[in-house]
């Protein structure tokens, strides 16, 4: 008996020692894993500074580890003070590493990064801890497993919300806030984000307190029972209220909430249009519907399929409204699995065909999101570009051939592997993927492309692998004619930084937006100071433009010229700064240096971006000869009166009349539009202006003029649209 007791005692001691060893190893491995994950993260683009993205990742990481550790620590009977100390250590590991990394990687606003960290990561630690407490309270033995299930459920809930709701943004207790896959550079801690994190912090603390009190032996007696029940009711009530009023608080945007914000709608067998404003006339709504019908029929022929459901199209009146409800200001987007399109009304003509193409191509998909297999962005956007087949009034093949000649060698296959599409300048990615997709469709047919979209398997679909297809495409695209004079426009459009190459992305975007807001408020001195501060940090065309604009409208012409000559004009001119050169040309003109002004304008004209741009430069070349005209063009309080003065002075001048066509008298317009001027864009704008006013007779006359003109393929397609509208309105 004595021997057995000794044996059992030794086993117990051995078990305790093993448990202590497990605890020690656990307390070494977890912080080591957190540190390792943080170090790896700091090597990645966008995540390599202590900022928004790094804070979101750290929140995700620490929610998991802190919650899981809490479940284990409670199971091992750790004191609360010890648990708090260990979790505090875990919390500061990513923060310290992020701070140290700022000595290696430029961080323009370390303070802002720390703010992001505590709002997102700090609250996440408390939330993870509370779920650890709750898991232990529900079942001590299986608390770690219960925590993991809680974590996965809460995380997956965001995917469910994203899938079924129109919004791009996501609020989640784990990571706080995710702006969506459409990237806005400027992200700030809004009142909505702060409110959400405060509510999550409050709920987390109540969960910890409630679980702690219920774990006491006297928790089910007398006053303690009432208090505990009260805490449980309050916690549940806050959570329920937050979920119930989620739309009203701005934490989500359901379809019902979105539809309530839109005052009118128009429904037919294909579309359900939602208009945010009541200001549109029935005639304008009908034109929008006819344009959409035209593109629908074109895409039906191209993709040889049709959407299976009615498409809902939401037209916002402003980017600000779209930002508030959906989470993005600047991007128009589609959720093809919901058959929903969201766009700002001013962008309708430019984007509607592209967004419709996403829904059409989605019909080939076999996954829940109606996108290309493996979420291949090259195929997703390539299919839409191939269907739209119009980028800045030219075909993507034109731009693709110029990219390969003037920008440099690229591997087309690269854009269709993984998420490489996102790591190149967006214009390059869209053009190359669109051109390549169109090549596959024209060469092998839409049926095979549909199979590729569904499977993502190039070799099985085409019988040859992606690399070989890429080589065939290169032979084709390099065989197209290119012109040396297109080198500048190619550099302007495509020789830019990708999102991942920009320095201090968030901070620069935020301050640049603030500076431009000052410009709109005509606070030129304040704007100039902020732009100058930004220029000292990072040099971009938009900042240069802001410096020149703010100086020009303070009539500091010498400062404009000095800045241009010292900072912008080094060895040669750059197409990316052409907007700044146009402002500098005015400064030169106003100081009597017409030769310098014309030099900059001549260079700008050589870019040959499009008809509208070229005419605007030619117009400036005319008025730059008169200092009086330049001053009036910039500062005249009544631009309508000045336009009439110019039209009188430059009587019957095609360039001036084209630039100022809105100010022509009725008879002057009829005369001007009776002969094709070579500027399709102004005829197109006039056509839709006539439709809006109900002057269909004059619109038909204009179309007749265009029918006799020599037009490009893109212009012919636009003329077909005009004729379609006239025949159906």
XYZ file of C-alpha atoms in Angstrom:
729
model
C 0.000 0.000 0.000
C 2.789 2.370 0.967
C 4.587 1.597 -2.298
C 1.431 2.334 -4.295
C 0.997 5.712 -2.530
C 4.599 6.608 -3.251
C 4.099 5.634 -6.910
C 0.918 7.745 -7.190
C 2.624 10.686 -5.507
C 5.501 10.466 -7.987
C 3.017 10.364 -10.882
C 1.241 13.445 -9.542
C 4.553 15.296 -9.148
C 5.538 14.225 -12.667
C 2.210 15.485 -14.048
C 2.581 18.846 -12.268
C 6.138 19.192 -13.572
C 4.977 18.404 -17.099
C 2.164 20.929 -16.738
C 4.636 23.558 -15.543
C 6.828 22.763 -18.519
C 3.831 23.145 -20.847
C 3.054 26.535 -19.303
C 6.642 27.696 -19.671
C 6.818 26.551 -23.276
C 3.414 28.156 -23.952
C 4.595 31.486 -22.498
C 7.658 31.378 -24.734
C 6.048 30.137 -27.944
C 3.072 32.535 -28.050
C 5.032 35.819 -27.760
C 7.602 34.364 -30.177
C 4.826 33.629 -32.699
C 3.379 37.124 -32.262
C 6.816 38.667 -32.791
C 7.553 36.465 -35.809
C 4.174 37.236 -37.437
C 4.730 40.969 -36.833
C 8.247 40.897 -38.299
C 7.053 39.044 -41.414
C 4.144 41.479 -41.781
C 6.497 44.457 -41.610
C 8.235 43.175 -44.742
C 5.050 43.438 -46.829
C 3.878 46.448 -48.877
C 1.306 48.679 -47.110
C 1.858 46.675 -43.921
C 5.466 47.754 -43.456
C 4.754 50.791 -41.303
C 2.932 51.316 -38.033
C -0.312 52.506 -39.587
C -3.849 51.464 -40.454
C -3.147 48.143 -42.227
C -0.565 47.016 -39.670
C -2.968 47.847 -36.833
C -5.770 45.844 -38.457
C -3.481 42.824 -38.884
C -2.233 43.143 -35.293
C -5.840 43.327 -34.072
C -6.652 40.081 -35.868
C -3.496 38.426 -34.544
C -3.884 39.553 -30.925
C -7.615 38.895 -30.699
C -6.864 35.255 -31.450
C -3.808 34.792 -29.233
C -5.060 36.854 -26.284
C -8.440 35.141 -26.284
C -6.977 31.668 -26.644
C -4.394 32.343 -23.940
C -7.077 33.716 -21.608
C -9.024 30.458 -21.937
C -5.891 28.454 -21.078
C -4.782 30.790 -18.263
C -8.174 30.579 -16.543
C -8.076 26.830 -16.963
C -4.645 26.816 -15.271
C -5.971 29.033 -12.432
C -3.713 32.004 -13.223
C -4.426 35.100 -11.141
C -6.149 37.958 -12.965
C -3.183 40.267 -12.374
C -0.841 37.768 -13.962
C -3.177 37.308 -16.948
C -3.388 41.099 -17.404
C 0.392 41.441 -17.240
C 0.999 38.697 -19.820
C -1.646 40.046 -22.219
C -0.201 43.556 -21.867
C 3.166 42.152 -22.902
C 1.565 40.501 -25.932
C -0.115 43.816 -26.853
C 3.113 45.798 -26.855
C 5.155 43.344 -28.942
C 3.726 44.409 -32.362
C 3.663 48.059 -31.240
C 7.333 48.079 -30.273
C 8.365 46.218 -33.432
C 6.302 48.630 -35.558
C 7.946 51.582 -33.832
C 11.466 50.167 -34.303
C 10.690 49.519 -37.964
C 10.032 53.250 -38.423
C 13.810 53.749 -38.203
C 14.200 51.521 -41.258
C 11.085 52.425 -43.280
C 9.853 56.000 -43.641
C 6.743 56.639 -41.535
C 5.337 60.125 -42.072
C 2.968 60.054 -39.117
C 4.032 57.772 -36.309
C 1.556 59.428 -33.941
C -1.356 58.643 -36.255
C -0.126 55.050 -36.478
C -0.124 54.769 -32.676
C -3.685 56.132 -32.623
C -4.770 53.477 -35.127
C -3.021 50.819 -33.040
C -4.796 51.588 -29.798
C -8.214 52.119 -31.403
C -8.097 48.871 -33.387
C -5.536 46.602 -31.711
C -5.981 47.809 -28.127
C -9.740 47.261 -28.176
C -9.235 43.937 -29.989
C -7.111 42.652 -27.095
C -9.888 43.442 -24.615
C -12.490 41.865 -26.881
C -10.427 38.699 -27.369
C -9.923 38.480 -23.608
C -13.668 38.796 -23.019
C -14.398 35.935 -25.449
C -11.785 33.884 -23.629
C -13.610 34.564 -20.344
C -16.953 33.692 -21.907
C -15.587 30.437 -23.345
C -14.224 29.441 -19.928
C -17.519 30.347 -18.267
C -19.479 28.153 -20.694
C -17.239 25.094 -20.360
C -13.947 25.003 -18.472
C -12.694 21.799 -20.026
C -13.271 22.737 -23.663
C -12.863 26.516 -23.345
C -9.981 26.799 -25.896
C -12.033 24.932 -28.516
C -15.109 27.034 -27.751
C -13.023 30.203 -28.144
C -11.760 29.127 -31.571
C -15.349 28.450 -32.656
C -16.418 31.891 -31.378
C -13.495 33.528 -33.215
C -14.246 31.810 -36.521
C -17.988 32.535 -36.257
C -17.439 36.254 -35.592
C -14.899 36.505 -38.405
C -17.089 34.631 -40.903
C -20.028 36.862 -39.964
C -18.261 39.713 -41.783
C -18.068 37.631 -44.953
C -21.806 36.968 -44.677
C -22.532 40.688 -44.267
C -20.302 41.555 -47.237
C -21.996 38.913 -49.344
C -25.613 39.866 -48.661
C -25.347 43.634 -48.128
C -24.510 46.319 -50.704
C -21.750 47.898 -48.605
C -18.019 47.555 -49.200
C -16.915 48.434 -45.670
C -17.108 46.049 -42.719
C -17.264 46.584 -38.982
C -16.190 43.621 -36.891
C -15.320 43.289 -33.182
C -12.107 41.437 -34.026
C -10.347 43.927 -36.308
C -12.604 46.935 -35.958
C -13.015 48.327 -39.448
C -12.187 47.160 -42.972
C -12.754 49.719 -45.773
C -13.315 47.113 -48.478
C -11.443 45.819 -51.500
C -11.866 49.070 -53.448
C -8.953 51.071 -52.116
C -9.416 54.632 -50.815
C -6.075 56.096 -49.799
C -7.462 58.493 -47.189
C -8.715 56.691 -44.081
C -9.349 58.604 -40.865
C -10.754 57.731 -37.472
C -14.320 58.890 -38.031
C -16.895 59.334 -35.275
C -18.604 56.136 -36.503
C -15.409 54.075 -36.128
C -14.721 55.526 -32.676
C -18.311 54.915 -31.542
C -18.120 51.302 -32.715
C -14.879 50.656 -30.849
C -16.243 52.295 -27.672
C -19.349 50.079 -27.826
C -17.211 46.952 -28.375
C -14.945 47.976 -25.487
C -17.977 48.460 -23.215
C -19.514 45.115 -24.189
C -16.161 43.358 -23.687
C -15.696 44.793 -20.202
C -19.259 43.863 -19.246
C -18.685 40.282 -20.472
C -15.504 39.999 -18.388
C -17.222 41.465 -15.320
C -20.312 39.259 -15.713
C -18.295 36.059 -16.183
C -16.099 36.950 -13.235
C -19.057 37.548 -10.938
C -20.893 34.397 -12.049
C -17.770 32.339 -11.315
C -17.942 33.232 -7.600
C -19.437 30.662 -5.251
C -22.046 33.099 -3.876
C -23.065 34.449 -7.290
C -26.507 32.821 -7.179
C -27.534 34.232 -3.796
C -29.462 37.366 -2.802
C -28.159 40.700 -4.046
C -25.333 39.085 -6.033
C -27.866 37.140 -8.084
C -29.828 40.318 -8.889
C -26.650 42.213 -9.781
C -25.352 39.424 -11.988
C -28.652 39.101 -13.790
C -28.683 42.867 -14.252
C -25.196 42.809 -15.802
C -26.224 39.966 -18.082
C -29.363 41.825 -19.188
C -27.457 45.096 -19.782
C -24.763 43.333 -21.829
C -27.346 41.477 -23.908
C -29.414 44.643 -24.373
C -26.442 46.725 -25.609
C -25.439 43.950 -28.004
C -28.989 43.581 -29.343
C -29.435 47.343 -29.723
C -26.143 47.624 -31.601
C -27.201 44.877 -34.013
C -30.757 46.183 -34.412
C -29.704 49.810 -35.040
C -26.589 48.864 -37.004
C -27.854 50.609 -40.157
C -28.850 53.771 -38.289
C -25.509 53.953 -36.491
C -23.613 53.579 -39.764
C -22.123 50.187 -38.854
C -23.762 48.569 -41.883
C -25.859 49.385 -44.957
C -28.568 46.883 -45.759
C -30.424 46.915 -49.067
C -33.560 48.230 -47.346
C -31.645 51.148 -45.822
C -30.066 51.954 -49.180
C -33.392 51.893 -50.999
C -34.911 54.243 -48.391
C -32.246 56.826 -49.266
C -33.223 56.746 -52.935
C -36.247 58.838 -53.744
C -37.305 57.349 -57.029
C -36.944 54.209 -59.070
C -37.710 52.932 -62.543
C -38.287 49.226 -63.197
C -38.575 47.152 -66.353
C -37.887 43.532 -67.302
C -34.106 44.040 -67.281
C -33.290 46.772 -64.789
C -34.368 48.370 -61.567
C -32.953 51.909 -61.506
C -32.711 53.726 -58.174
C -32.170 57.508 -58.296
C -30.989 59.292 -55.182
C -32.276 62.635 -56.438
C -35.753 63.737 -57.534
C -34.203 66.418 -59.735
C -33.969 64.159 -62.786
C -36.760 64.572 -65.307
C -38.578 61.571 -66.750
C -36.845 62.323 -70.041
C -33.392 62.125 -68.397
C -34.301 58.857 -66.698
C -35.452 57.437 -70.010
C -32.150 58.399 -71.657
C -30.238 56.629 -68.874
C -32.405 53.565 -69.352
C -31.890 53.575 -73.139
C -28.114 53.918 -72.798
C -28.094 50.946 -70.453
C -30.298 48.946 -72.828
C -27.914 49.655 -75.700
C -24.889 48.413 -73.754
C -26.898 45.426 -72.498
C -27.619 44.339 -76.068
C -24.002 44.855 -77.148
C -22.730 42.785 -74.221
C -25.326 40.083 -74.901
C -23.909 39.661 -78.392
C -20.333 39.751 -77.141
C -20.634 37.361 -74.185
C -23.369 35.254 -75.819
C -25.228 35.055 -72.522
C -27.538 37.180 -70.392
C -27.922 37.874 -66.666
C -30.465 35.573 -65.063
C -31.916 38.228 -62.762
C -33.028 41.847 -62.902
C -30.044 44.179 -62.391
C -30.383 46.854 -59.717
C -28.531 50.078 -60.561
C -28.081 52.701 -57.845
C -27.157 56.197 -59.071
C -25.742 58.389 -56.306
C -25.825 62.145 -56.607
C -22.379 62.633 -55.069
C -19.234 60.792 -54.080
C -19.802 61.976 -50.515
C -23.156 60.185 -50.325
C -21.649 57.018 -51.791
C -18.817 57.153 -49.259
C -21.248 57.445 -46.365
C -23.501 54.586 -47.417
C -21.124 52.159 -49.121
C -17.647 53.052 -47.872
C -16.000 54.337 -51.060
C -16.037 57.836 -52.522
C -14.106 57.523 -55.757
C -14.793 54.030 -57.060
C -17.903 52.802 -58.839
C -18.363 49.079 -58.396
C -20.508 45.999 -58.940
C -21.474 43.015 -56.800
C -22.187 40.526 -59.603
C -23.570 37.828 -57.287
C -26.224 40.310 -56.098
C -26.809 41.729 -59.601
C -26.236 45.213 -58.164
C -24.312 48.181 -59.596
C -23.374 51.278 -57.582
C -22.133 54.462 -59.239
C -22.152 58.237 -59.042
C -24.524 59.718 -61.633
C -21.827 61.960 -63.130
C -19.799 58.826 -63.911
C -22.676 56.920 -65.491
C -21.655 57.271 -69.146
C -18.013 56.391 -68.426
C -18.525 53.275 -66.311
C -21.924 51.692 -66.933
C -20.780 49.350 -69.725
C -17.762 48.169 -67.707
C -19.879 47.470 -64.631
C -22.509 45.647 -66.689
C -19.726 43.545 -68.212
C -18.848 42.281 -64.714
C -22.371 40.901 -64.356
C -22.319 39.332 -67.820
C -18.939 37.642 -67.275
C -20.178 36.534 -63.850
C -22.701 34.291 -65.592
C -19.811 32.017 -66.575
C -18.630 31.699 -62.992
C -19.321 28.637 -60.871
C -18.586 30.180 -57.464
C -20.812 32.054 -55.013
C -19.316 35.448 -55.847
C -19.820 35.184 -59.633
C -16.173 36.046 -60.310
C -13.326 34.217 -61.996
C -12.138 31.022 -60.332
C -9.585 31.566 -57.567
C -10.619 35.244 -57.538
C -8.215 35.862 -60.424
C -8.284 39.670 -60.701
C -6.650 39.608 -64.123
C -9.550 37.563 -65.486
C -12.205 39.514 -63.558
C -11.113 42.934 -64.829
C -9.790 41.610 -68.123
C -13.214 40.221 -69.033
C -14.903 43.523 -68.166
C -12.347 45.532 -70.169
C -12.694 43.169 -73.129
C -16.462 43.655 -73.079
C -16.322 47.411 -72.607
C -13.493 47.844 -75.141
C -13.121 51.600 -74.717
C -10.559 53.322 -72.529
C -10.139 57.078 -72.947
C -11.696 56.897 -76.420
C -9.287 54.271 -77.730
C -9.153 50.484 -77.754
C -7.013 48.744 -75.090
C -4.950 47.055 -77.839
C -3.738 50.531 -78.870
C -2.527 51.343 -75.364
C -1.128 47.845 -74.774
C 1.050 48.008 -77.883
C 2.354 51.416 -76.777
C 3.076 50.146 -73.262
C 5.290 47.379 -74.640
C 7.120 49.811 -76.914
C 7.545 52.850 -74.671
C 7.274 51.664 -71.053
C 9.207 48.406 -71.258
C 8.900 44.661 -71.443
C 6.183 43.095 -69.298
C 5.112 39.502 -68.886
C 1.362 39.371 -69.668
C 1.060 36.048 -67.824
C 2.165 37.833 -64.635
C -1.189 39.658 -64.402
C -3.115 36.377 -64.263
C -1.147 34.704 -61.479
C -2.197 35.114 -57.868
C -2.861 38.720 -56.944
C -0.089 40.196 -59.113
C -2.730 42.304 -60.870
C -2.930 44.532 -57.772
C 0.822 45.111 -57.528
C 1.230 47.021 -60.790
C -0.034 50.556 -61.555
C -3.785 50.101 -61.954
C -3.967 51.535 -65.492
C -1.282 49.101 -66.686
C -3.041 46.137 -65.058
C -6.429 47.015 -66.543
C -5.091 47.621 -70.060
C -2.838 44.554 -70.305
C -5.405 42.194 -68.769
C -8.176 43.633 -70.966
C -6.091 43.422 -74.126
C -4.970 39.859 -73.333
C -8.530 38.739 -72.540
C -9.810 40.251 -75.803
C -7.027 38.486 -77.689
C -8.107 35.136 -76.200
C -11.764 35.796 -77.054
C -11.057 36.931 -80.635
C -8.575 34.106 -81.239
C -10.319 31.172 -79.547
C -13.916 32.267 -79.007
C -16.063 33.359 -76.084
C -17.122 29.802 -75.205
C -13.583 28.799 -74.289
C -13.043 32.036 -72.414
C -16.192 31.302 -70.428
C -14.747 27.917 -69.504
C -11.496 29.604 -68.470
C -13.428 32.087 -66.324
C -15.189 29.210 -64.587
C -12.143 26.994 -64.038
C -9.094 29.277 -64.079
C -7.278 26.494 -65.940
C -5.512 27.893 -69.030
C -3.855 24.636 -70.086
C -7.005 22.536 -69.894
C -9.100 25.195 -71.649
C -6.760 26.074 -74.533
C -4.517 23.027 -74.728
C -1.444 25.190 -74.038
C -0.224 26.770 -70.826
C -0.458 30.421 -69.791
C 3.193 31.174 -70.629
C 2.786 29.941 -74.216
C -0.469 31.877 -74.619
C 1.384 34.926 -73.333
C 4.064 34.484 -76.004
C 1.417 34.261 -78.736
C -0.219 37.405 -77.411
C 3.126 39.262 -77.417
C 3.679 38.392 -81.075
C 0.237 39.782 -81.877
C 0.429 42.963 -79.789
C 3.932 43.869 -80.974
C 2.838 43.512 -84.587
C 0.446 46.459 -84.209
C 1.590 49.809 -85.524
C 2.771 52.355 -82.963
C 3.832 55.951 -83.475
C 6.715 57.753 -81.838
C 4.478 60.731 -81.044
C 2.422 58.513 -78.714
C 5.358 57.992 -76.351
C 4.502 61.006 -74.166
C 0.828 60.089 -73.705
C 1.848 56.509 -72.911
C 4.245 57.740 -70.248
C 1.553 60.075 -68.871
C -1.019 57.306 -68.468
C 1.129 54.355 -67.486
C 4.494 55.398 -66.047
C 3.180 55.837 -62.547
C 3.670 54.362 -59.116
C 1.544 51.476 -58.010
C -0.356 51.687 -54.768
C 2.340 49.631 -53.053
C 5.190 51.879 -54.200
C 3.857 55.127 -52.764
C 5.520 56.563 -49.690
C 3.461 57.475 -46.627
C 0.295 56.594 -48.519
C -2.344 57.315 -45.864
C -0.765 60.444 -44.408
C -0.013 62.050 -47.767
C -3.522 61.301 -49.080
C -5.130 62.746 -45.946
C -3.091 65.957 -45.963
C -3.387 66.376 -49.737
C -7.182 66.190 -49.445
C -7.051 68.775 -46.653
C -4.930 71.081 -48.823
C -7.258 70.780 -51.810
C -10.215 71.489 -49.544
C -8.479 74.737 -48.595
C -8.133 75.538 -52.304
C -11.868 75.089 -52.864
C -12.452 77.437 -49.915
C -10.046 79.934 -51.570
C -7.711 79.852 -48.560
C -4.731 79.984 -50.863
C -2.049 80.946 -48.350
C -2.969 78.148 -45.931
C -3.188 75.674 -48.801
C 0.214 76.712 -50.108
C 1.855 76.206 -46.727
C 0.385 72.715 -46.433
C 1.354 71.797 -49.994
C 4.902 73.041 -49.325
C 5.071 70.882 -46.208
C 3.938 67.873 -48.227
C 6.477 68.580 -50.990
C 9.217 68.381 -48.378
C 8.053 64.845 -47.551
C 7.188 63.343 -50.922
C 7.108 64.793 -54.432
C 4.014 64.048 -56.514
C 2.294 65.781 -59.465
C -0.833 66.566 -57.405
C 1.226 68.345 -54.727
C 3.167 70.304 -57.354
C -0.110 71.379 -58.961
C -1.413 72.534 -55.576
C 1.677 74.672 -54.924
C 1.433 76.363 -58.329
C -2.345 76.843 -58.158
C -2.242 78.410 -54.703
C 0.568 80.761 -55.788
C -1.097 81.643 -59.090
C -4.374 82.642 -57.447
C -2.487 84.757 -54.931
C -0.996 86.456 -58.040
C 2.474 85.377 -56.957
C 3.667 84.771 -60.506
C 7.361 85.010 -59.690
C 6.982 82.360 -56.976
C 5.289 80.091 -59.532
C 8.136 80.494 -61.981
C 10.839 80.088 -59.320
C 9.234 76.891 -58.044
C 8.939 75.515 -61.577
C 12.521 76.314 -62.525
C 14.100 75.127 -59.269
C 11.938 72.120 -58.376
C 10.146 70.850 -61.473
C 12.290 71.633 -64.492
C 15.500 69.716 -63.898
C 17.018 68.104 -66.996
C 13.805 67.676 -68.957
C 10.044 67.917 -68.787
C 7.904 65.005 -67.591
C 4.419 64.141 -68.923
C 3.212 63.389 -65.391
C 3.554 67.077 -64.478
C 1.697 68.439 -67.496
C -1.086 69.965 -65.357
C 1.558 71.940 -63.474
C 3.101 73.114 -66.758
C -0.246 74.568 -67.842
C -0.382 76.699 -64.694
C 3.247 77.728 -65.089
C 2.487 78.798 -68.669
C -0.072 81.271 -67.293
C 2.522 82.629 -64.847
C 5.016 83.119 -67.687
C 2.342 84.775 -69.833
C 1.379 87.187 -67.056
C 5.020 88.242 -66.627
C 5.509 88.886 -70.338
C 7.567 85.759 -71.074
C 5.379 84.453 -73.882
C 8.145 82.324 -75.391
C 8.442 80.258 -72.200
C 4.664 79.992 -71.936
C 4.358 78.729 -75.513
C 7.194 76.263 -74.965
C 5.282 74.632 -72.096
C 1.985 74.666 -73.986
C 3.586 73.199 -77.116
C 5.049 70.399 -75.013
C 1.642 69.796 -73.411
C 0.012 69.630 -76.844
C 2.503 66.969 -77.915
C 0.986 64.605 -75.350
C -2.091 64.326 -77.601
C -4.194 62.746 -74.838
C -7.562 63.198 -76.543
C -9.554 65.683 -78.609
C -10.932 67.616 -75.657
C -7.493 67.971 -74.076
C -5.886 69.062 -77.354
C -8.525 71.716 -77.969
C -8.076 73.073 -74.430
C -4.310 73.473 -75.040
C -4.871 75.110 -78.444
C -7.301 77.507 -76.767
C -4.640 78.457 -74.192
C -2.102 79.001 -76.973
C -4.449 81.600 -78.428
C -5.224 83.565 -75.278
C -1.653 83.392 -73.917
C -0.757 86.060 -76.503
C -2.858 88.581 -74.538
C -1.982 89.309 -70.928
C -5.426 90.880 -70.514
C -7.180 87.738 -71.701
C -5.132 85.506 -69.398
C -5.971 87.688 -66.394
C -9.660 87.655 -67.268
C -9.608 83.904 -67.906
C -8.243 83.335 -64.410
C -9.852 86.101 -62.376
C -12.858 87.584 -64.197
C -15.869 87.466 -61.805
C -18.320 86.792 -64.654
C -16.967 84.021 -66.859
C -20.083 84.042 -69.059
C -19.507 87.684 -69.957
C -15.823 86.984 -70.646
C -16.706 83.994 -72.848
C -18.921 86.219 -74.978
C -16.086 88.735 -75.251
C -13.718 86.023 -76.477
C -16.238 84.673 -78.992
C -16.663 88.143 -80.401
C -12.915 88.762 -80.574
C -12.141 85.372 -82.147
C -15.142 85.393 -84.458
C -15.724 82.050 -86.221
C -12.545 80.562 -84.724
C -13.173 76.785 -84.506
C -10.891 76.252 -81.484
C -12.491 79.027 -79.429
C -16.013 78.059 -80.459
C -15.337 74.441 -79.542
C -13.951 75.412 -76.151
C -16.803 77.816 -75.386
C -19.634 76.056 -77.240
C -21.960 76.295 -74.232
C -21.895 80.081 -74.540
C -22.795 80.198 -78.240
C -26.132 81.723 -79.161
C -28.790 79.434 -80.608
C -28.010 80.513 -84.177
C -24.254 80.261 -83.596
C -24.678 76.710 -82.307
C -26.729 75.649 -85.311
C -24.070 77.062 -87.612
C -21.177 75.547 -85.637
C -22.700 72.074 -85.428
C -23.788 72.010 -89.069
C -20.250 70.967 -90.091
C -18.103 68.351 -88.354
C -15.165 70.087 -86.673
C -13.121 66.949 -86.007
C -13.932 67.127 -82.305
C -16.343 64.285 -81.698
C -16.492 64.934 -77.953
C -18.148 68.340 -78.315
C -20.774 66.904 -80.699
C -21.426 64.098 -78.236
C -21.907 66.513 -75.334
C -24.144 68.742 -77.413
C -26.226 65.730 -78.464
C -27.007 64.740 -74.874
C -27.605 68.364 -73.942
C -30.198 68.581 -76.722
C -31.828 65.364 -75.512
C -32.028 66.712 -71.954
C -33.774 69.838 -73.232
C -36.132 67.789 -75.426
C -34.831 69.197 -78.732
C -34.901 65.901 -80.620
C -35.080 67.543 -84.047
C -31.761 69.341 -83.569
C -30.265 66.170 -82.082
C -31.214 64.276 -85.267
C -29.614 66.990 -87.400
C -26.411 66.644 -85.400
C -26.402 62.854 -85.874
C -26.841 63.340 -89.614
C -23.725 65.531 -89.650
C -21.745 62.874 -87.779
C -22.903 60.157 -90.185
C -21.060 61.953 -92.977
C -17.841 62.307 -90.971
C -14.787 60.060 -90.866
C -14.857 58.474 -87.417
C -12.776 56.023 -85.415
C -14.228 52.641 -84.385
C -14.899 53.935 -80.869
C -16.639 57.024 -82.265
C -18.717 54.867 -84.609
C -19.895 52.850 -81.609
C -20.877 56.038 -79.794
C -22.737 57.233 -82.891
C -24.656 53.923 -82.890
C -25.666 54.675 -79.306
C -26.951 58.119 -80.318
C -29.005 56.630 -83.151
C -30.368 53.920 -80.848
C -31.571 56.512 -78.343
C -33.200 58.662 -81.039
C -35.038 55.691 -82.489
C -36.391 54.562 -79.103
C -37.015 57.745 -77.137
